[in-house]
Every structure is written in C-alpha cells, then in structure tokens.
CSV table of C-alpha atoms in Angstrom, one decimal:
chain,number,residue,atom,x,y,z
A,1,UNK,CA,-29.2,-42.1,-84.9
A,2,UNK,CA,-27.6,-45.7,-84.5
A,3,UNK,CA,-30.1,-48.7,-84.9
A,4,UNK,CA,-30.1,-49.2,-81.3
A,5,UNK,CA,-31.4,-45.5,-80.8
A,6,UNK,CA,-34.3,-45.7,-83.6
A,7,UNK,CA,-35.8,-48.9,-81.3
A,8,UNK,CA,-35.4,-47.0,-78.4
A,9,UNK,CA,-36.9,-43.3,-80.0
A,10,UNK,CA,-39.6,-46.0,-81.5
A,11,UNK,CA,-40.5,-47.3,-78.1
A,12,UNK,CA,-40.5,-44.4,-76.9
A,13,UNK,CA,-38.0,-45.2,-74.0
A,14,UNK,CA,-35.2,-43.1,-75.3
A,15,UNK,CA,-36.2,-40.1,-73.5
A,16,UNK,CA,-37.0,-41.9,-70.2
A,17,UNK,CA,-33.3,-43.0,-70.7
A,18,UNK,CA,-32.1,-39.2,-71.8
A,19,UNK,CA,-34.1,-37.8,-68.7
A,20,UNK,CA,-32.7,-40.5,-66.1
A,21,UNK,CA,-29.1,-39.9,-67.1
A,22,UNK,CA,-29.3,-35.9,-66.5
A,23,UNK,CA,-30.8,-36.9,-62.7
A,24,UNK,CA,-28.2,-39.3,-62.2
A,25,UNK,CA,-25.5,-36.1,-63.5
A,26,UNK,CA,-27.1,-33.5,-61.7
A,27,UNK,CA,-27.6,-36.3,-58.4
A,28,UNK,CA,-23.7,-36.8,-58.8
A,29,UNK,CA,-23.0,-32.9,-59.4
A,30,UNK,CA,-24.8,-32.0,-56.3
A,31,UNK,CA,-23.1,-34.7,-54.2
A,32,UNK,CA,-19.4,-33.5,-55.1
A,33,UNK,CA,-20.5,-29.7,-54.4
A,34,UNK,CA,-21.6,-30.7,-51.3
A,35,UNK,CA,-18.3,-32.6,-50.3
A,36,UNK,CA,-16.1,-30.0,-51.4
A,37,UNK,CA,-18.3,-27.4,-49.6
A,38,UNK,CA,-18.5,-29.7,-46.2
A,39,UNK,CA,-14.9,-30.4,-46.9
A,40,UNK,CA,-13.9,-25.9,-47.4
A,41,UNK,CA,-16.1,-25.8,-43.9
A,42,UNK,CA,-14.6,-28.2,-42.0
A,43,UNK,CA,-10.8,-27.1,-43.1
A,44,UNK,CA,-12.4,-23.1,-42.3
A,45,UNK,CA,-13.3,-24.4,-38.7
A,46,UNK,CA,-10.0,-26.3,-38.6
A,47,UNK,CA,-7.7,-23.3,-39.1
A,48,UNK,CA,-10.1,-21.0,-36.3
A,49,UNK,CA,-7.0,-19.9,-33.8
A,50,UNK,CA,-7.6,-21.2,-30.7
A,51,UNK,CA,-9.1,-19.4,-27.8
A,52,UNK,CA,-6.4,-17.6,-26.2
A,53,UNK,CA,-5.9,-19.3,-22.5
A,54,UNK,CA,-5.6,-15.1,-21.3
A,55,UNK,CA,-8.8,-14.1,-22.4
A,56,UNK,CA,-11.6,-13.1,-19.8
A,57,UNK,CA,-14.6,-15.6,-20.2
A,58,UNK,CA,-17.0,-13.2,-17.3
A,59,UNK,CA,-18.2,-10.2,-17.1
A,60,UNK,CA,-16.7,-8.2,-15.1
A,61,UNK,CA,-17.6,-4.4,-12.7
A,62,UNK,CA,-15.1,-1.7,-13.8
A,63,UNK,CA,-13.1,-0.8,-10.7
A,64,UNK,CA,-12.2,2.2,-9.2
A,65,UNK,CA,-7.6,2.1,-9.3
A,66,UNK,CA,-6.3,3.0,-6.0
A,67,UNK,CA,-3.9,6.0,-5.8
A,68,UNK,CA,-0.9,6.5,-3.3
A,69,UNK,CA,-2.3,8.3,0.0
A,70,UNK,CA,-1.0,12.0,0.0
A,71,UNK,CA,0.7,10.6,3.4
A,72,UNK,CA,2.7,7.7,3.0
A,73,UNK,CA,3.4,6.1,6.5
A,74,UNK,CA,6.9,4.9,6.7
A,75,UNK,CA,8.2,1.6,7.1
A,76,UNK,CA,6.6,-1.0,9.5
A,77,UNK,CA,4.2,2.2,10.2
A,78,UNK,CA,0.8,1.5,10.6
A,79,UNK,CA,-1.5,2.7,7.7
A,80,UNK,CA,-4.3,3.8,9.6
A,81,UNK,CA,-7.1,3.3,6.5
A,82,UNK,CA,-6.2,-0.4,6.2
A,83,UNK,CA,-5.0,-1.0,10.0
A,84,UNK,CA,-2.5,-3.2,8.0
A,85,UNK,CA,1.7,-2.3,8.7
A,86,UNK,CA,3.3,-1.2,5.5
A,87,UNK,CA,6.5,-2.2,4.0
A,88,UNK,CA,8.7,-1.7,0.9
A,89,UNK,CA,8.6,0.8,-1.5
A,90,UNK,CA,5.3,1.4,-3.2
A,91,UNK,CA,5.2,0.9,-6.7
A,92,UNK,CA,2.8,2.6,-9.5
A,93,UNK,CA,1.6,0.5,-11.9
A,94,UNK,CA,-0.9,0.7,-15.0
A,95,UNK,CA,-3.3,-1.4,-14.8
A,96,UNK,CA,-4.1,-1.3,-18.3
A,97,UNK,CA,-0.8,-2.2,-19.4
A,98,UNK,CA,-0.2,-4.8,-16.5
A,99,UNK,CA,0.5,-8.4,-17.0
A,100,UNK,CA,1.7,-11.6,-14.9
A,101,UNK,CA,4.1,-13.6,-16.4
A,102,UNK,CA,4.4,-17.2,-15.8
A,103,UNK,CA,8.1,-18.4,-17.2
A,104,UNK,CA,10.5,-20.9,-16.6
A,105,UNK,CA,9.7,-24.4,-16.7
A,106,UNK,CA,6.3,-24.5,-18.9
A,107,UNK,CA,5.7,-25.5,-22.5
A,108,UNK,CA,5.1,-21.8,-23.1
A,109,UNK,CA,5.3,-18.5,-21.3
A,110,UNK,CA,1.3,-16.9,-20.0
A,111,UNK,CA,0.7,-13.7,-19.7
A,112,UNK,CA,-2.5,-13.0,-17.5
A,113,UNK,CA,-3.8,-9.6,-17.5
A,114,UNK,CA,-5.4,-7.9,-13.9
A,115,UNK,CA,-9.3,-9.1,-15.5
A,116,UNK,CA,-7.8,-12.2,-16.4
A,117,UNK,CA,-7.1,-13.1,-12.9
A,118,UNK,CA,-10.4,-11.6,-11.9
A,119,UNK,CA,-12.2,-14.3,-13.4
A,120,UNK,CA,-10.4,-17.3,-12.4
A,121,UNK,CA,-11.5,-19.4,-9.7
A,122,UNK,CA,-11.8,-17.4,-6.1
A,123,UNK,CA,-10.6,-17.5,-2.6
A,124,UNK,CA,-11.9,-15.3,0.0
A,125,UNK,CA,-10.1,-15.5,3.5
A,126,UNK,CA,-8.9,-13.8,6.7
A,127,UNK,CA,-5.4,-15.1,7.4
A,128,UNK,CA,-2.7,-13.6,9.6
A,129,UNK,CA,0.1,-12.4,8.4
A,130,UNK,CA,3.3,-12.0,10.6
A,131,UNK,CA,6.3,-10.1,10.3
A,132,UNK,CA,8.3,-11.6,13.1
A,133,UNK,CA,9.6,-8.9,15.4
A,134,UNK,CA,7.4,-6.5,13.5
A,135,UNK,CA,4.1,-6.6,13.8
A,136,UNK,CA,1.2,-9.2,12.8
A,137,UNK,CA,-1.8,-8.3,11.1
A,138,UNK,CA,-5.1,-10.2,9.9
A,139,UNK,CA,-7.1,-8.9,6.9
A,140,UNK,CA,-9.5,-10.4,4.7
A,141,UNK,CA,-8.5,-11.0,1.3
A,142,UNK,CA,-9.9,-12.2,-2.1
A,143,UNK,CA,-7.8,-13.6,-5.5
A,144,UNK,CA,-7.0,-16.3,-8.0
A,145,UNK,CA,-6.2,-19.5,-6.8
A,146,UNK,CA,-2.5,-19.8,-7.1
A,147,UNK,CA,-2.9,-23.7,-7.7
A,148,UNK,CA,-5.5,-23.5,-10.8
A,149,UNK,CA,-2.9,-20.5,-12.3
A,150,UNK,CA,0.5,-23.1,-11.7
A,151,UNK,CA,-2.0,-25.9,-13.8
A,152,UNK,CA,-3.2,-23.7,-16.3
A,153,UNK,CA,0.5,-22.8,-17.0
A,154,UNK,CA,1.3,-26.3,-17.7
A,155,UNK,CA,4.2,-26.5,-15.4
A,156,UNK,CA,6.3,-29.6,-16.3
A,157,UNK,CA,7.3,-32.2,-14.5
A,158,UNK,CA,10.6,-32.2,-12.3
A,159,UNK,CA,10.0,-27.8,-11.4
A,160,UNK,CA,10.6,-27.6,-7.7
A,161,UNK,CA,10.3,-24.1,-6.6
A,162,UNK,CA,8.2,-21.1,-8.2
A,163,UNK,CA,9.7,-17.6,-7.8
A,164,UNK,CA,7.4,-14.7,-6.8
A,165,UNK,CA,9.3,-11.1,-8.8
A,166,UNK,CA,8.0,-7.8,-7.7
A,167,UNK,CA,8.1,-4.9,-9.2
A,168,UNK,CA,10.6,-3.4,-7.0
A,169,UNK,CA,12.8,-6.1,-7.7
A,170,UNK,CA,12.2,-8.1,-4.8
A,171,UNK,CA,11.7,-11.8,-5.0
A,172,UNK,CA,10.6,-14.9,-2.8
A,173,UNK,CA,11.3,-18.7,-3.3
A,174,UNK,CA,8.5,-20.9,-3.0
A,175,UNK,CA,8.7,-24.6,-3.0
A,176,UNK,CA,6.4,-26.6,-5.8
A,177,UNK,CA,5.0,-28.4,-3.0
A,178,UNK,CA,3.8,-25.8,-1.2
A,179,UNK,CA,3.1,-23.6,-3.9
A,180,UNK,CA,0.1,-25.8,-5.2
A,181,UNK,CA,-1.6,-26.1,-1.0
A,182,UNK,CA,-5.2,-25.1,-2.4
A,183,UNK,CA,-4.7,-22.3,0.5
A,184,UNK,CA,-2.7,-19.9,-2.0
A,185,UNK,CA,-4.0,-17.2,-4.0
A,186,UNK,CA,-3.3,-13.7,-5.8
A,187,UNK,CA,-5.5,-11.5,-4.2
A,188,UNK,CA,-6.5,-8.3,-5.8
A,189,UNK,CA,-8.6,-7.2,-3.2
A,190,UNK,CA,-8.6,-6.2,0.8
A,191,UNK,CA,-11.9,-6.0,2.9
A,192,UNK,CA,-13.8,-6.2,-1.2
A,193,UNK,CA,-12.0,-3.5,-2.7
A,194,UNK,CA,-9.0,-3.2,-4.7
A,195,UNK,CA,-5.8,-3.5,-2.8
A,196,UNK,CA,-4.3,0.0,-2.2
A,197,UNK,CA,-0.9,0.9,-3.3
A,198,UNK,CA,0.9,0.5,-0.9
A,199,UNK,CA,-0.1,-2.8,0.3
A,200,UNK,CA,0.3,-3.9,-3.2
A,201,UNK,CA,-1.7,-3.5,-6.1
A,202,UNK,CA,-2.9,-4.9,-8.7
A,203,UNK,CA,-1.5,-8.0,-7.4
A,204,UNK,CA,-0.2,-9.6,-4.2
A,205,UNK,CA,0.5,-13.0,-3.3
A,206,UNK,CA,-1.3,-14.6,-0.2
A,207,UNK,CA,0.4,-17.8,1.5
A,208,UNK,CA,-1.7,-17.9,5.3
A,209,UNK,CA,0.5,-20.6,6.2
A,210,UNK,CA,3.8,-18.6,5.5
A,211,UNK,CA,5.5,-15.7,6.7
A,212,UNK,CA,5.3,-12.1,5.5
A,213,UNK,CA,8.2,-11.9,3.2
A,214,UNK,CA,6.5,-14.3,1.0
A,215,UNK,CA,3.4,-12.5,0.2
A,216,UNK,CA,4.8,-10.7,-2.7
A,217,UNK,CA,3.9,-7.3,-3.4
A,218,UNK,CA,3.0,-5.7,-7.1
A,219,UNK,CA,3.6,-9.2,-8.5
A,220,UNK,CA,4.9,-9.1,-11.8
A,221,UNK,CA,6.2,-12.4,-12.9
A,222,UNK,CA,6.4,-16.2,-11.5
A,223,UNK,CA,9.1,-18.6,-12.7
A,224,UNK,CA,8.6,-22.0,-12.3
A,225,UNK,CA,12.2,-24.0,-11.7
C-alpha cells in the first residue's frame, strides 16, 4: 500500500473510492452490452427478407374449380348455363400450380398466383362484349384491377403496349394507354362464381370498351413493351 493509499484506507475514503469505480465498470459494462445487443437486433431486423409483393395479405373462401361441361358447345355456339357464346379451345389448367407472369419491360419479372389476384383491389361490372358478326353478350364480371397489377409490376418508363398470352397460344396487343383506363380488370368470376372453363378460367381479361378478341382467355402471361 503506497502512501497515498494508507491516507485514504486511514480516512476511510478508500473503499468509497474502490466501490465507486466497480459502478462506474459495471455502468460502462452494461452500456456496451446493450449497444452491441441493440446493434445484433437492429442488423437481425435489417437482414428480414422482404415481404414477397406475391403473397396473399386476406383471407380468402376456398372455391369450388370449375370442370369442362360433359357437352362442349361448338364454336360461336351458345352455352346455355352461362347464356354467354363460346370460342377457342378450352384449356385445363391447375389452379394450384397456376401463375400470371408479368415480363418485359419491368425492373423484375411477378409472378401472381390465382389468390394473389383475389385479393387485389376489385372491379365488379356488366359490360358488353361484342364479337362483330358473331354475336354480343353482356355478363357481369368481377377481377383485379388491371391498372393497380401494371403499377405494382413497376412497368418502366417508355413501354407502349402490354401483351395479353393465353394458354392456347393466342395473344392480343394492348396499348399502355389504354391498358391502365381504371375500366380494366382480370376477372376470375362470372355472375359470383368462378369463371367456367370454357369461358376462361382461372383468368380472363376484361376491356368493356374493347372488342372481344381482346378479352384474353386462360391468361397466362403479360409483357409489357
């Protein structure tokens, strides 16, 4: 014990000292820990994956899939369930397995699944569609807006024209402009059901200002050029 010590252990302040420099160690211990541990959970929350832009935010009603009619009427034949014409070649497709692909000019491709579509915004209408020098037919039809899909994609400046891809191979040209008229949608039901078949299902595309060879059947992909 050093000279200075003995006065203080004399005085009796040496402990006082002793015990106030283990609280100022154990005040400074406990402040690092906790900036390294706020520090380990704030890097933890940075490094969460983001929340996938595909994934269903509602709950949703199970649906009952439609099956092809034992009877297929034949082309520009009425289909006397739906009173609605038919045309093209129905497609079968798994619903489970299905996806929409948005491509072409957006930062990166989306792949929306039938419940994904579900639970975006809704439009509910009864347009007409016409087949001119075949038939016209008005049904009412609910979907995803096709305007809040096209801005959840991203699509980049400069595209002009979005291109609706069937199943079958069939395709219409849309342009941009009229693409985002807040009219649009891809309907996955007819009079509040799910679209049969042969009209279209999962998916069709709805355009009430256009004509019938742009409402898209068993809508598979869009490209945005």
């Amino acid at each position: 014990m050093n000279i200075k010590e003995q006065k203080l252990h004399q005085s009796g302040t040496l402990g006082i000292v002793k015990s106030m420099a283990l609280s100022v160690n154990i005040t400074l211990f406990v402040l690092i820990l906790l900036c390294v541990t706020g520090a380990q959970i704030a890097q933890s929350q940075d490094q969460s994956p983001p929340t996938s832009a595909t994934q269903s935010p509602c709950t949703l009603s199970p649906i009952v899939v439609p099956t092809l009619p034992d009877k297929i009427p034949g082309y520009t034949e009425l289909d006397p369930e739906t009173q609605l014409h038919v045309t093209g070649t129905a497609q079968v497709i798994d619903i489970h397995s299905y996806t929409l692909k948005i491509t072409g000019k957006v930062p990166q491709p989306l792949n929306l699944k039938y419940d994904d579509l579900r639970c975006m915004p809704a439009i509910e209408a009864r347009p007409t569609l016409v087949c001119p020098g075949f038939f016209v037919d008005t049904a009412t039809w609910a979907g995803a807006s096709l305007k809040h899909v096209l801005e959840l994609a991203d699509v980049q400046e400069g595209a002009s024209h979005i291109r609706l891809v069937s199943a079958d191979g069939y395709a219409a040209l849309v342009t941009m402009e009229k693409a985002l008229s807040d009219k649009n949608f891809l309907a996955y039901e007819l009079a509040g059901e799910p679209i049969p078949v042969i009209h279209g299902f999962p998916i069709r595309a709805v355009f009430p200002d256009m004509q019938g060879n742009k409402w898209v059947k068993w809508l598979v992909g869009i490209e945005v050029q």
